[in-house]
Short mmCIF file of C-alpha atoms and ligand atoms in Angstrom, two decimals:
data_model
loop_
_atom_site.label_atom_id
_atom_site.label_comp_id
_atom_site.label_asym_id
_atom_site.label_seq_id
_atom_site.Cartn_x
_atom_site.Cartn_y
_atom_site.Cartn_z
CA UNK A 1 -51.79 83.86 2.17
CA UNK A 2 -50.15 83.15 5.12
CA UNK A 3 -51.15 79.17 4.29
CA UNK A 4 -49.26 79.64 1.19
CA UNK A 5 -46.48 81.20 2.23
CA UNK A 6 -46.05 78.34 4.64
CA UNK A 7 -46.63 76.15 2.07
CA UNK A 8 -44.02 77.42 -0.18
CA UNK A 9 -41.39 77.53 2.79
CA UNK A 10 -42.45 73.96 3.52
CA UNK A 11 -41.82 73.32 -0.42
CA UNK A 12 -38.38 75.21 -0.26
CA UNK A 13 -37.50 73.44 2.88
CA UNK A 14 -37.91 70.19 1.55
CA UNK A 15 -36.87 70.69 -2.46
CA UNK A 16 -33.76 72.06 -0.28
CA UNK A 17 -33.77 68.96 2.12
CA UNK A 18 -33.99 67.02 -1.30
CA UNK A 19 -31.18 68.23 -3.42
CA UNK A 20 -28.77 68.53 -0.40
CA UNK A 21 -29.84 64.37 -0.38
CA UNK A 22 -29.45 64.16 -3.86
CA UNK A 23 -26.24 65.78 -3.99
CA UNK A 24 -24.88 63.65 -0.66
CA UNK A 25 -26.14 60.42 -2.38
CA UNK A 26 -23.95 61.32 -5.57
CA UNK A 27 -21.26 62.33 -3.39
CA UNK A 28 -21.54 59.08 -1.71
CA UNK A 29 -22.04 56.45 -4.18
CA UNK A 30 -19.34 58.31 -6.53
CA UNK A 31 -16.72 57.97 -3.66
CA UNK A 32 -17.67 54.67 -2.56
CA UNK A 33 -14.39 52.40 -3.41
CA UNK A 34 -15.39 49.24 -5.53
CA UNK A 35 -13.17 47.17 -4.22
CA UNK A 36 -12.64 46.72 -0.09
CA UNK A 37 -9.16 48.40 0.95
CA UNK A 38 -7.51 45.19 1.44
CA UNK A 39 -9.28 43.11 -0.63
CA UNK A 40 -11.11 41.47 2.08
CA UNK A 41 -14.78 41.17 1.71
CA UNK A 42 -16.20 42.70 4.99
CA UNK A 43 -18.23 39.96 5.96
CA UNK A 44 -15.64 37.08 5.97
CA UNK A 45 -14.60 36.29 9.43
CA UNK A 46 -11.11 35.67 10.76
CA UNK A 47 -11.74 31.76 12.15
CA UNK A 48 -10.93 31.79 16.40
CA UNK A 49 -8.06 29.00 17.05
CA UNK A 50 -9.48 26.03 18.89
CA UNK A 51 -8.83 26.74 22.65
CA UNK A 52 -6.69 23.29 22.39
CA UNK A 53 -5.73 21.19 19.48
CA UNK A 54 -4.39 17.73 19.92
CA UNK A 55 -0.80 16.34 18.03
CA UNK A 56 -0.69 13.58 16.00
CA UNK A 57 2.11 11.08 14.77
CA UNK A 58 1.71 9.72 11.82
CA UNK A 59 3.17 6.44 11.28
CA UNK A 60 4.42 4.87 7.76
CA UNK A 61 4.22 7.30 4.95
CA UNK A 62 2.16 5.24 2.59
CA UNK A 63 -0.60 5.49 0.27
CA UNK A 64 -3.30 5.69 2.48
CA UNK A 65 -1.16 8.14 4.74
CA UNK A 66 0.19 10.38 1.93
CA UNK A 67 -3.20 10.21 -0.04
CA UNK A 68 -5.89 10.45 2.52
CA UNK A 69 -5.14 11.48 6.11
CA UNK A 70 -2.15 13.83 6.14
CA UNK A 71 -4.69 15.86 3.19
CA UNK A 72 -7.02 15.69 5.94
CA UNK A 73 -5.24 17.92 8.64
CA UNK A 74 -6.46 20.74 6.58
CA UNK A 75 -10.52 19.40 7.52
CA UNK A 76 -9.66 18.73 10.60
CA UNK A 77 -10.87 21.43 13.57
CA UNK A 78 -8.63 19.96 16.29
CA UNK A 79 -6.13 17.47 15.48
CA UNK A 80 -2.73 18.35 13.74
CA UNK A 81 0.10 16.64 12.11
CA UNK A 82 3.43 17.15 14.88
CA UNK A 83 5.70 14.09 13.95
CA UNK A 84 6.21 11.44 11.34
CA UNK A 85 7.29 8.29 11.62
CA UNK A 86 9.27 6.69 8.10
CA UNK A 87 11.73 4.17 7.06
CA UNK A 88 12.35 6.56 4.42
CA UNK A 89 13.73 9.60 5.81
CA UNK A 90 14.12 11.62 2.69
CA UNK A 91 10.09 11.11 1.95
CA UNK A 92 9.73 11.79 5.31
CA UNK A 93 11.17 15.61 5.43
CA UNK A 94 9.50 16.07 2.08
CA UNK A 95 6.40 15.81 3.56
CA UNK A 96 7.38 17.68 6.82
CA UNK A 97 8.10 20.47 4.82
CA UNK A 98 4.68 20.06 3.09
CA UNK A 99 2.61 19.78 6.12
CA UNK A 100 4.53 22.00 8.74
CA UNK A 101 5.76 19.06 10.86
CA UNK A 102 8.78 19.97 12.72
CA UNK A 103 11.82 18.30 11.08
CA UNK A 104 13.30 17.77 14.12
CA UNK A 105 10.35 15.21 14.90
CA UNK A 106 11.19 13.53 12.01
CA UNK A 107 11.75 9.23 13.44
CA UNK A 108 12.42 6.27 11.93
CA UNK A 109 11.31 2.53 13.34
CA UNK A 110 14.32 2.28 15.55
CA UNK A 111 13.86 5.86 17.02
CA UNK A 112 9.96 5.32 17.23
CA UNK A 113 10.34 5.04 21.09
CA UNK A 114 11.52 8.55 21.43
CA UNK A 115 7.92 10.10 20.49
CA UNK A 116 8.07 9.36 24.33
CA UNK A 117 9.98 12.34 25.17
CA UNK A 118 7.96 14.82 22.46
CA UNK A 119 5.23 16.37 24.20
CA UNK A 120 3.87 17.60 21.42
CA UNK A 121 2.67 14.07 20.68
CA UNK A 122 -0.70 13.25 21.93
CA UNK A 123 -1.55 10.44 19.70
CA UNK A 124 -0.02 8.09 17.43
CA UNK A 125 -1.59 6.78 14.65
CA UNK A 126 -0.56 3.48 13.33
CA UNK A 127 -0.82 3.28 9.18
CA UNK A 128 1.80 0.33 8.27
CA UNK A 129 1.07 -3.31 6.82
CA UNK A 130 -1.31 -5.18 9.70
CA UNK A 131 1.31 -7.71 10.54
CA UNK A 132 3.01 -4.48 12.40
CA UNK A 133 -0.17 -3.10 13.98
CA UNK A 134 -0.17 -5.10 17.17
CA UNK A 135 3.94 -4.77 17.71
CA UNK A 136 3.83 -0.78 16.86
CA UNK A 137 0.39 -0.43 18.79
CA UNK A 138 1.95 -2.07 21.65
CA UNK A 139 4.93 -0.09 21.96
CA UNK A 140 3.50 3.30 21.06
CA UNK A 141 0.77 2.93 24.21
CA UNK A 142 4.30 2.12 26.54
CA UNK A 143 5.88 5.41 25.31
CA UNK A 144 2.78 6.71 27.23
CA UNK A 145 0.48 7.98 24.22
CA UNK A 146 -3.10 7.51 22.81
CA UNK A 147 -3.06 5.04 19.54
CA UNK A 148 -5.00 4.90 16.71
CA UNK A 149 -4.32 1.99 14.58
CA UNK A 150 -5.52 0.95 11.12
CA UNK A 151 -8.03 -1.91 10.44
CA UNK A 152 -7.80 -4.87 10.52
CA UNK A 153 -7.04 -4.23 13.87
CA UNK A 154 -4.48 -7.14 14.13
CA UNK A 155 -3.60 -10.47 12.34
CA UNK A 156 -4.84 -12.89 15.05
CA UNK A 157 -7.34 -12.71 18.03
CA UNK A 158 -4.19 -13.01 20.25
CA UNK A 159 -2.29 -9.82 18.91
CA UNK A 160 -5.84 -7.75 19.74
CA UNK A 161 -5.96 -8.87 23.11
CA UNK A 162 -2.15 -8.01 23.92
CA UNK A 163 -3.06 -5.08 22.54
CA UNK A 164 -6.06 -4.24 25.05
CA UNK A 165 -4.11 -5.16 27.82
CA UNK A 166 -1.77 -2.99 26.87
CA UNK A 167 -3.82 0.61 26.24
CA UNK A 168 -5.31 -0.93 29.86
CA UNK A 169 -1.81 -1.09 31.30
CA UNK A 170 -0.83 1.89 29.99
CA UNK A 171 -4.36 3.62 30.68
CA UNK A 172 -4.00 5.06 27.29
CA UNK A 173 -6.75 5.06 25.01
CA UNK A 174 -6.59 3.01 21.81
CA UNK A 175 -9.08 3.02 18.71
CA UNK A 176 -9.58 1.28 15.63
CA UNK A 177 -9.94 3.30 12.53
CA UNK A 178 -13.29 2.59 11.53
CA UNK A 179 -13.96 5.69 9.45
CA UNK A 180 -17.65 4.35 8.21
CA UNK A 181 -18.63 5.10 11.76
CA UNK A 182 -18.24 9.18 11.26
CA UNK A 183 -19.63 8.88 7.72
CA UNK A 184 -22.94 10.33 7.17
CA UNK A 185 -24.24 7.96 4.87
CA UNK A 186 -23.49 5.15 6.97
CA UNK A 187 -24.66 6.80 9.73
CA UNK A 188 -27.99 7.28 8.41
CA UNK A 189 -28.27 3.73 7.24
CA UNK A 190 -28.04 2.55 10.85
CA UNK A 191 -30.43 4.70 11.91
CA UNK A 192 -33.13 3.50 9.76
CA UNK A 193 -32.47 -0.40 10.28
CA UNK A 194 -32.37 0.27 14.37
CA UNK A 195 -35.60 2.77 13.82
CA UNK A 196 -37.71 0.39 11.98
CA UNK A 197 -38.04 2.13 8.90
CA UNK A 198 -37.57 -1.09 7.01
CA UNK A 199 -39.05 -3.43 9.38
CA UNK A 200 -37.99 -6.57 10.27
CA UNK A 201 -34.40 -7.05 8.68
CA UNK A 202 -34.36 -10.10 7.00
CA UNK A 203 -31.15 -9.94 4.28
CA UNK A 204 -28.16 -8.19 4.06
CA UNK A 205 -26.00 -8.14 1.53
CA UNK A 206 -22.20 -6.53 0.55
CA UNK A 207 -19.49 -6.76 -1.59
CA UNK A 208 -16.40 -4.77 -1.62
CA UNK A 209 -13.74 -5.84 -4.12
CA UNK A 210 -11.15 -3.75 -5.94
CA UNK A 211 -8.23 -5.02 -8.64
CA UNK A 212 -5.23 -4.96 -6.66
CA UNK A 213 -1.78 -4.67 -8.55
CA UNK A 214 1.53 -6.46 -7.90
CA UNK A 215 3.75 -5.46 -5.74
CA UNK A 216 1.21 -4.42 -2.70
CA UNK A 217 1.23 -4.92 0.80
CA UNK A 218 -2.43 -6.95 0.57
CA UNK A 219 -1.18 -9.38 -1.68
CA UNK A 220 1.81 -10.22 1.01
CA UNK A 221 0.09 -12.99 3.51
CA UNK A 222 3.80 -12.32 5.81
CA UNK A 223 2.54 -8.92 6.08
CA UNK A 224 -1.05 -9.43 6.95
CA UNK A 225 -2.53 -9.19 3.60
CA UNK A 226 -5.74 -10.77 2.03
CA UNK A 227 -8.66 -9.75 0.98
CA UNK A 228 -10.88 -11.22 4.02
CA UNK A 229 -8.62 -8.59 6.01
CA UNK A 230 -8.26 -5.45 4.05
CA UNK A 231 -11.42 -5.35 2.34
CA UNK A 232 -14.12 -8.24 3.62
CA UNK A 233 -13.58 -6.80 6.52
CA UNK A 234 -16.11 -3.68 5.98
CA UNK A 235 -18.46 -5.75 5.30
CA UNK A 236 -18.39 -7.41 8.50
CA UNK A 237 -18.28 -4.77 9.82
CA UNK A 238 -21.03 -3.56 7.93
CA UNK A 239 -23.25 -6.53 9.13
CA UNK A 240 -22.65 -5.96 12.86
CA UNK A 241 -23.04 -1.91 12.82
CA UNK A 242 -26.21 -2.50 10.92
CA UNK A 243 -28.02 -5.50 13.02
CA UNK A 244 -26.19 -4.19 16.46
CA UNK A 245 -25.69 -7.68 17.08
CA UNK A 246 -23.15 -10.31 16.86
CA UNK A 247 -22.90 -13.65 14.50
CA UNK A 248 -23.46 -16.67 15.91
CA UNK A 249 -22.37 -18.98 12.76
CA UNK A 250 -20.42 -18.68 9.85
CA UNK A 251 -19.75 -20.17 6.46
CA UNK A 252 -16.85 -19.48 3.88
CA UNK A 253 -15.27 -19.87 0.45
CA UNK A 254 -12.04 -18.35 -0.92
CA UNK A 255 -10.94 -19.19 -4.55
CA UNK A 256 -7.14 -18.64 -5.93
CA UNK A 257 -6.96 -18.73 -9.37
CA UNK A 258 -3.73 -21.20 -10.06
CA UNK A 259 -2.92 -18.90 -13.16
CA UNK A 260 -2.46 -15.52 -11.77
CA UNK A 261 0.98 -15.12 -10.03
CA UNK A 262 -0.63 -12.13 -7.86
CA UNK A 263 -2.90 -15.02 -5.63
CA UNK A 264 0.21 -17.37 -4.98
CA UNK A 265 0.12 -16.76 -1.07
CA UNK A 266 -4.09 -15.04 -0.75
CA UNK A 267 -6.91 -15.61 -2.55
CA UNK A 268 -8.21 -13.51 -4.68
CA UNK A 269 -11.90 -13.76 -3.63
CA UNK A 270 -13.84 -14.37 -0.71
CA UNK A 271 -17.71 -15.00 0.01
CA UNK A 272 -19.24 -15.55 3.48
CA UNK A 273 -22.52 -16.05 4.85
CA UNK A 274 -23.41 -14.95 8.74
CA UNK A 275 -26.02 -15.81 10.76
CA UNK A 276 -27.42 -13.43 13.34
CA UNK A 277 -29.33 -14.09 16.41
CA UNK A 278 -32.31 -12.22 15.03
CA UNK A 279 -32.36 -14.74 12.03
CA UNK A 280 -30.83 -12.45 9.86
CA UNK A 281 -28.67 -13.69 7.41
CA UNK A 282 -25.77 -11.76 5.99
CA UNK A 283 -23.91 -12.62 2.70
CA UNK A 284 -20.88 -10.99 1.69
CA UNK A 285 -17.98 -11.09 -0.82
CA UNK A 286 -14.70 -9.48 -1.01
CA UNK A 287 -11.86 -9.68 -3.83
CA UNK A 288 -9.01 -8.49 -5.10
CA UNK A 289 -9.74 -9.17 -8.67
CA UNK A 290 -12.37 -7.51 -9.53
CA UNK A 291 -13.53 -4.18 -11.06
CA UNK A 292 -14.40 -2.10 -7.86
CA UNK A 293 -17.30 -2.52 -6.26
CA UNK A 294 -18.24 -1.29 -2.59
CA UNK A 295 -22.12 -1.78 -1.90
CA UNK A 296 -24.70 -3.10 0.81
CA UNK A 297 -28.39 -3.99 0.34
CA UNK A 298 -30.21 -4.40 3.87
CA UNK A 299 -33.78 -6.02 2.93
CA UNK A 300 -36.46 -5.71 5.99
CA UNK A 301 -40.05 -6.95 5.71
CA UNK A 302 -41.51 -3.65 4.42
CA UNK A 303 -38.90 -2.17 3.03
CA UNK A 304 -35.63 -2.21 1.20
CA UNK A 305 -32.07 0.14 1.59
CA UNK A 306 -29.24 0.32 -0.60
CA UNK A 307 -26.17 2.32 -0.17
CA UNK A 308 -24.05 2.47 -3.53
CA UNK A 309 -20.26 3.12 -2.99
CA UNK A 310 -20.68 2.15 0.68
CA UNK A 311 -17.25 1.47 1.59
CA UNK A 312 -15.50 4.21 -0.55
CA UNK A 313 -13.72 7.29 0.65
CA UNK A 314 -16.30 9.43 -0.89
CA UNK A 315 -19.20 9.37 -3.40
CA UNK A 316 -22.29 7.17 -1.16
CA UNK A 317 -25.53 7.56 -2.50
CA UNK A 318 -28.72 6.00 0.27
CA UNK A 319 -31.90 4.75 -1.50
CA UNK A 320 -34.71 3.81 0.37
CA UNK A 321 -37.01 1.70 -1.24
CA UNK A 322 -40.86 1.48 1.04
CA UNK A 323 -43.89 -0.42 -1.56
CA UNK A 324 -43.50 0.65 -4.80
CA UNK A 325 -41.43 3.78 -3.98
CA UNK A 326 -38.07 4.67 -3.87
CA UNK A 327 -36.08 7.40 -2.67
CA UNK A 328 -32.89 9.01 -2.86
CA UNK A 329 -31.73 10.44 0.66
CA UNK A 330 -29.65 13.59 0.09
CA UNK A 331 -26.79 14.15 2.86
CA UNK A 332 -23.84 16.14 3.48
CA UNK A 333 -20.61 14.42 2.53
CA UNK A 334 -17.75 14.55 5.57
CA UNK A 335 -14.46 14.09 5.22
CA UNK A 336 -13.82 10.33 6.46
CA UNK A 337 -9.99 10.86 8.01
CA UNK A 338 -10.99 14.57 9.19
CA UNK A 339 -14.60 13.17 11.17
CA UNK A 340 -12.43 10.36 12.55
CA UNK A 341 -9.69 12.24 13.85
CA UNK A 342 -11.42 14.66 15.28
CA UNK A 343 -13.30 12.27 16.64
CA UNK A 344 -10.49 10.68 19.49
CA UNK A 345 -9.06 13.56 19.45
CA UNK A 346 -12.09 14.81 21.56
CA UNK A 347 -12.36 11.76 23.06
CA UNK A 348 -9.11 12.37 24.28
CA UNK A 349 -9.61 15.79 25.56
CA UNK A 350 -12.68 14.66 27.18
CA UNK A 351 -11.44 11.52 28.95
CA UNK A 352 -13.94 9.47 26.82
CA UNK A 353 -13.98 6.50 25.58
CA UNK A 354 -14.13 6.10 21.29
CA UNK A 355 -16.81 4.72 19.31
CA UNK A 356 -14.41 1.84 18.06
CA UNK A 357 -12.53 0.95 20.92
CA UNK A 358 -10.13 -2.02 20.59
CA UNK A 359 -13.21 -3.88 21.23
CA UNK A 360 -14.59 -3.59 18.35
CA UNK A 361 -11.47 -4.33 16.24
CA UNK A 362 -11.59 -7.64 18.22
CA UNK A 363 -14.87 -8.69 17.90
CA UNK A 364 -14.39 -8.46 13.62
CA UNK A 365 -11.40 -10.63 13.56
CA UNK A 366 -13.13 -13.36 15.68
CA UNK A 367 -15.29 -13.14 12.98
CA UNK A 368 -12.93 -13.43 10.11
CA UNK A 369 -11.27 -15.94 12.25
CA UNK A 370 -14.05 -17.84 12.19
CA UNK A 371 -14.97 -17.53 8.05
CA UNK A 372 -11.05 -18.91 8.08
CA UNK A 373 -11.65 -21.84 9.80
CA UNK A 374 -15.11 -22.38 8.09
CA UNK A 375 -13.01 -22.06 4.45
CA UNK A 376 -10.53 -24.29 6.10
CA UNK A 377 -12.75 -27.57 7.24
CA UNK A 378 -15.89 -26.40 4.72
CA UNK A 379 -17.89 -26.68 8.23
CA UNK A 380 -20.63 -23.93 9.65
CA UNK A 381 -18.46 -22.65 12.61
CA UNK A 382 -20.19 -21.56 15.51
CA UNK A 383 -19.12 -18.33 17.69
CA UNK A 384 -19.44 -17.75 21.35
CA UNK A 385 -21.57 -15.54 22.37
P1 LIG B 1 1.22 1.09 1.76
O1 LIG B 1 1.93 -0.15 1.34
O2 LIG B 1 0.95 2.11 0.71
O3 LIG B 1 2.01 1.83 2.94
C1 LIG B 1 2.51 1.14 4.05
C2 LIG B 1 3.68 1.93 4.62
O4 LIG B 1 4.15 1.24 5.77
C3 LIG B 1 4.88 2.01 3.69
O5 LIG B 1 4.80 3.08 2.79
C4 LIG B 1 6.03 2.18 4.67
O6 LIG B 1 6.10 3.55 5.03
C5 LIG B 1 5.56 1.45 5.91
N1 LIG B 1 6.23 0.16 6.07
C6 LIG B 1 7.04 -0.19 7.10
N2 LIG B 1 7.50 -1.43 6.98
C7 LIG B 1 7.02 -1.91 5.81
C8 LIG B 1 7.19 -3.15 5.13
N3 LIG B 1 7.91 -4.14 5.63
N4 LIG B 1 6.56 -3.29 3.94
C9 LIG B 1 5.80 -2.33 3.44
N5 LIG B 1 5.59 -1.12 4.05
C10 LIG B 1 6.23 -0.91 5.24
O7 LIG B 1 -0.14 0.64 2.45
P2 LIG B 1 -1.47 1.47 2.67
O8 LIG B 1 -1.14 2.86 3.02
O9 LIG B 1 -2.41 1.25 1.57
O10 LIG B 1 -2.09 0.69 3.95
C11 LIG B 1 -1.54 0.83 5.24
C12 LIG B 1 -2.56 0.41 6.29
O11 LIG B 1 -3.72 1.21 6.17
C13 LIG B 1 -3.05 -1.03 6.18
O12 LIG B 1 -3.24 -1.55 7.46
C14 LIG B 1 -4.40 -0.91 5.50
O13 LIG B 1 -5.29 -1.95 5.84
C15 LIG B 1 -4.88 0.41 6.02
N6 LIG B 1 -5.80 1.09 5.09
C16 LIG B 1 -6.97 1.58 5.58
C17 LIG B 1 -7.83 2.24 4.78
C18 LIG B 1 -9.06 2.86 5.34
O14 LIG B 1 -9.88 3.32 4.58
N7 LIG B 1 -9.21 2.91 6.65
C19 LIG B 1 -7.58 2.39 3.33
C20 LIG B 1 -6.29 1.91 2.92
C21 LIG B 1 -5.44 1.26 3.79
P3 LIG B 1 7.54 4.30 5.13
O15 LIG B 1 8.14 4.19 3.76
O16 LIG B 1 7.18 5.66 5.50
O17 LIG B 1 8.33 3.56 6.16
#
């Protein structure tokens, strides 16, 4: 009796214990809002601000700077846009209001020496036609701030070194924009050549060529243009970031078609052939009238890589081919212009030096110097080590 009666005060206490759940549960879920208060899911998280950020000034408000890197502020963790420099000043407060840039540091090409007095300034980065990049290089670094110019670094071997000396001068860093060298892709591919994972290298081959339409800067040989130089130039580049090592001979051939008005001061295509100290040998082309086409093959004694769309902005797909197989390496895609900004602008904040220090600029346009001369006298041209 007194088992049951327990029992049935056990029962009562927990059909009690039950309902009064029951009923809180219905209570609960009935009252529960559906959407958050302020529409904000709970687990998003307010970003922190980066303890410091570094200012850029951006220089010449063309396509590459209006379609590419002022876009890329928004990728970027540290670096943001602070001045603009234009010959176009109505362009240029358009896009101040657009990207936040005060339009009081708004400056033209005579005024460009007063980003000397804008602290805000940190870095200057140089995006006009190459015949300018040594002059505005130059006198960016002796207003006393970091530069990053465009590739080709200059238009003679000359204009590079001035422009060392002065970033050493003014012990101000400067850096080439080499964006392939923050690219995943490309990243990955140098990995595997320097690891072994295709051997031996024995071949390498690239092409990068694009149709280019008149009027444009690269078809202008006053301001720098030519396919060698805008885009031959990853290629070599290309060849020397995948061998880590230097050419010691070239060969070249450029052809102008005598019918197409666009090729009346460069030629429209390019081929060249490097020889490396390793024996490899490294065959590229480069034109200006073709459909595009940015690609590298790197053939090794047991094994075979290809990256498709190699030079682009996006879109790189890495095969590996090892024996009969062949692979498809699946990365993360970066933003080029984010990675490579962020990139000095820790460098800068760090006191280091770049990845693609003027350097390296340098060391590709004593290369393209040489295919020059080689297309000139139809010789081999040997570099100095
Ligand atoms: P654009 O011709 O589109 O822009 C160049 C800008 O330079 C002009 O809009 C103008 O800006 C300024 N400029 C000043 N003086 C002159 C002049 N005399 N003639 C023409 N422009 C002048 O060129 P891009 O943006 O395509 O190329 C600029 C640089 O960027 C080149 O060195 C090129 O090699 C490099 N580049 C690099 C790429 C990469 O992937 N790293 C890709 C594309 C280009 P404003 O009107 O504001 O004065």
């Amino acid at each position: 009796m007194s088992q049951h009666s327990s029992y049935e005060l056990d029962r009562r206490t927990f059909i009690a214990a039950g309902v009064t759940l029951i009923a809180s549960t219905t209570m609960s879920k009935a009252d529960e809002p559906l959407a958050p208060p302020d529409k904000q899911p709970p687990h998003v998280k307010t970003p922190e601000p980066p303890a410091k950020t570094v200012g850029w000034a951006i220089v010449g408000l063309g396509q590459l700077a209006l379609e590419e890197v002022m876009p890329a502020f928004a990728n970027s963790k540290i670096a943001r846009p602070v001045a603009l420099v234009s010959g176009h000043p109505e362009k240029a407060k358009k896009v101040a209001a657009t990207y936040g840039v005060d339009p009081t540091s708004i400056y033209d090409y005579k005024t460009y020496e007063k980003l000397a007095d804008n602290p805000a300034v940190d870095v200057i980065y140089i995006i006009l036609p190459n015949s300018m990049h040594a002059e505005y290089t130059v006198r960016g670094l002796k207003a006393g701030k970091h530069v990053l110019c465009e590739k080709p670094m200059a238009t003679s071997i000359a204009e590079c070194e001035q422009m060392i000396a002065a970033a050493k001068s003014a012990r101000k860093k400067l850096m080439i924009a080499y964006r392939l060298h923050h690219e995943p892709f490309n990243k990955t591919a140098i990995e595997l050549c320097r690891q072994g994972e295709l051997g031996k290298l024995k071949l390498i081959t690239a092409c990068n060529g694009q149709d280019v339409k008149a009027p444009n800067i690269r078809l202008s040989k006053s301001l720098g243009g030519g396919p060698l130089q805008d885009v031959g130039i990853y290629c070599v580049n290309a060849f020397r970031y995948l061998t880590g090592e230097e050419p010691i001979e070239v060969t070249g051939f450029a052809s102008r078609p005598k019918d197409d008005p666009r090729f009346r001061e460069v030629p429209e295509s390019v081929t060249f052939t490097l020889h490396f100290p390793s024996g490899v040998i490294a065959s590229g082309d480069c034109s200006f009238g073709t459909a595009e086409s940015r690609r590298y093959r790197v053939q090794g004694a047991s094994g075979i890589l290809d990256l498709e769309g190699a030079f682009g902005y996006r879109g790189q797909r890495l095969y590996l081919q090892n024996e009969d197989r062949i692979s498809e390496m699946k990365l993360t895609p970066v933003d080029h212009f984010a990675a490579e900004m962020d990139h000095f602008s820790e460098c800068i904040l760090a006191g280091k030096e770049s990845k693609t220090p003027g350097e390296e600029g340098l060391a590709d346009l004593r290369v393209m110097t040489a295919i020059e001369e080689a297309i000139r006298t139809g010789r081999t041209v040997a570099l100095k080590s």
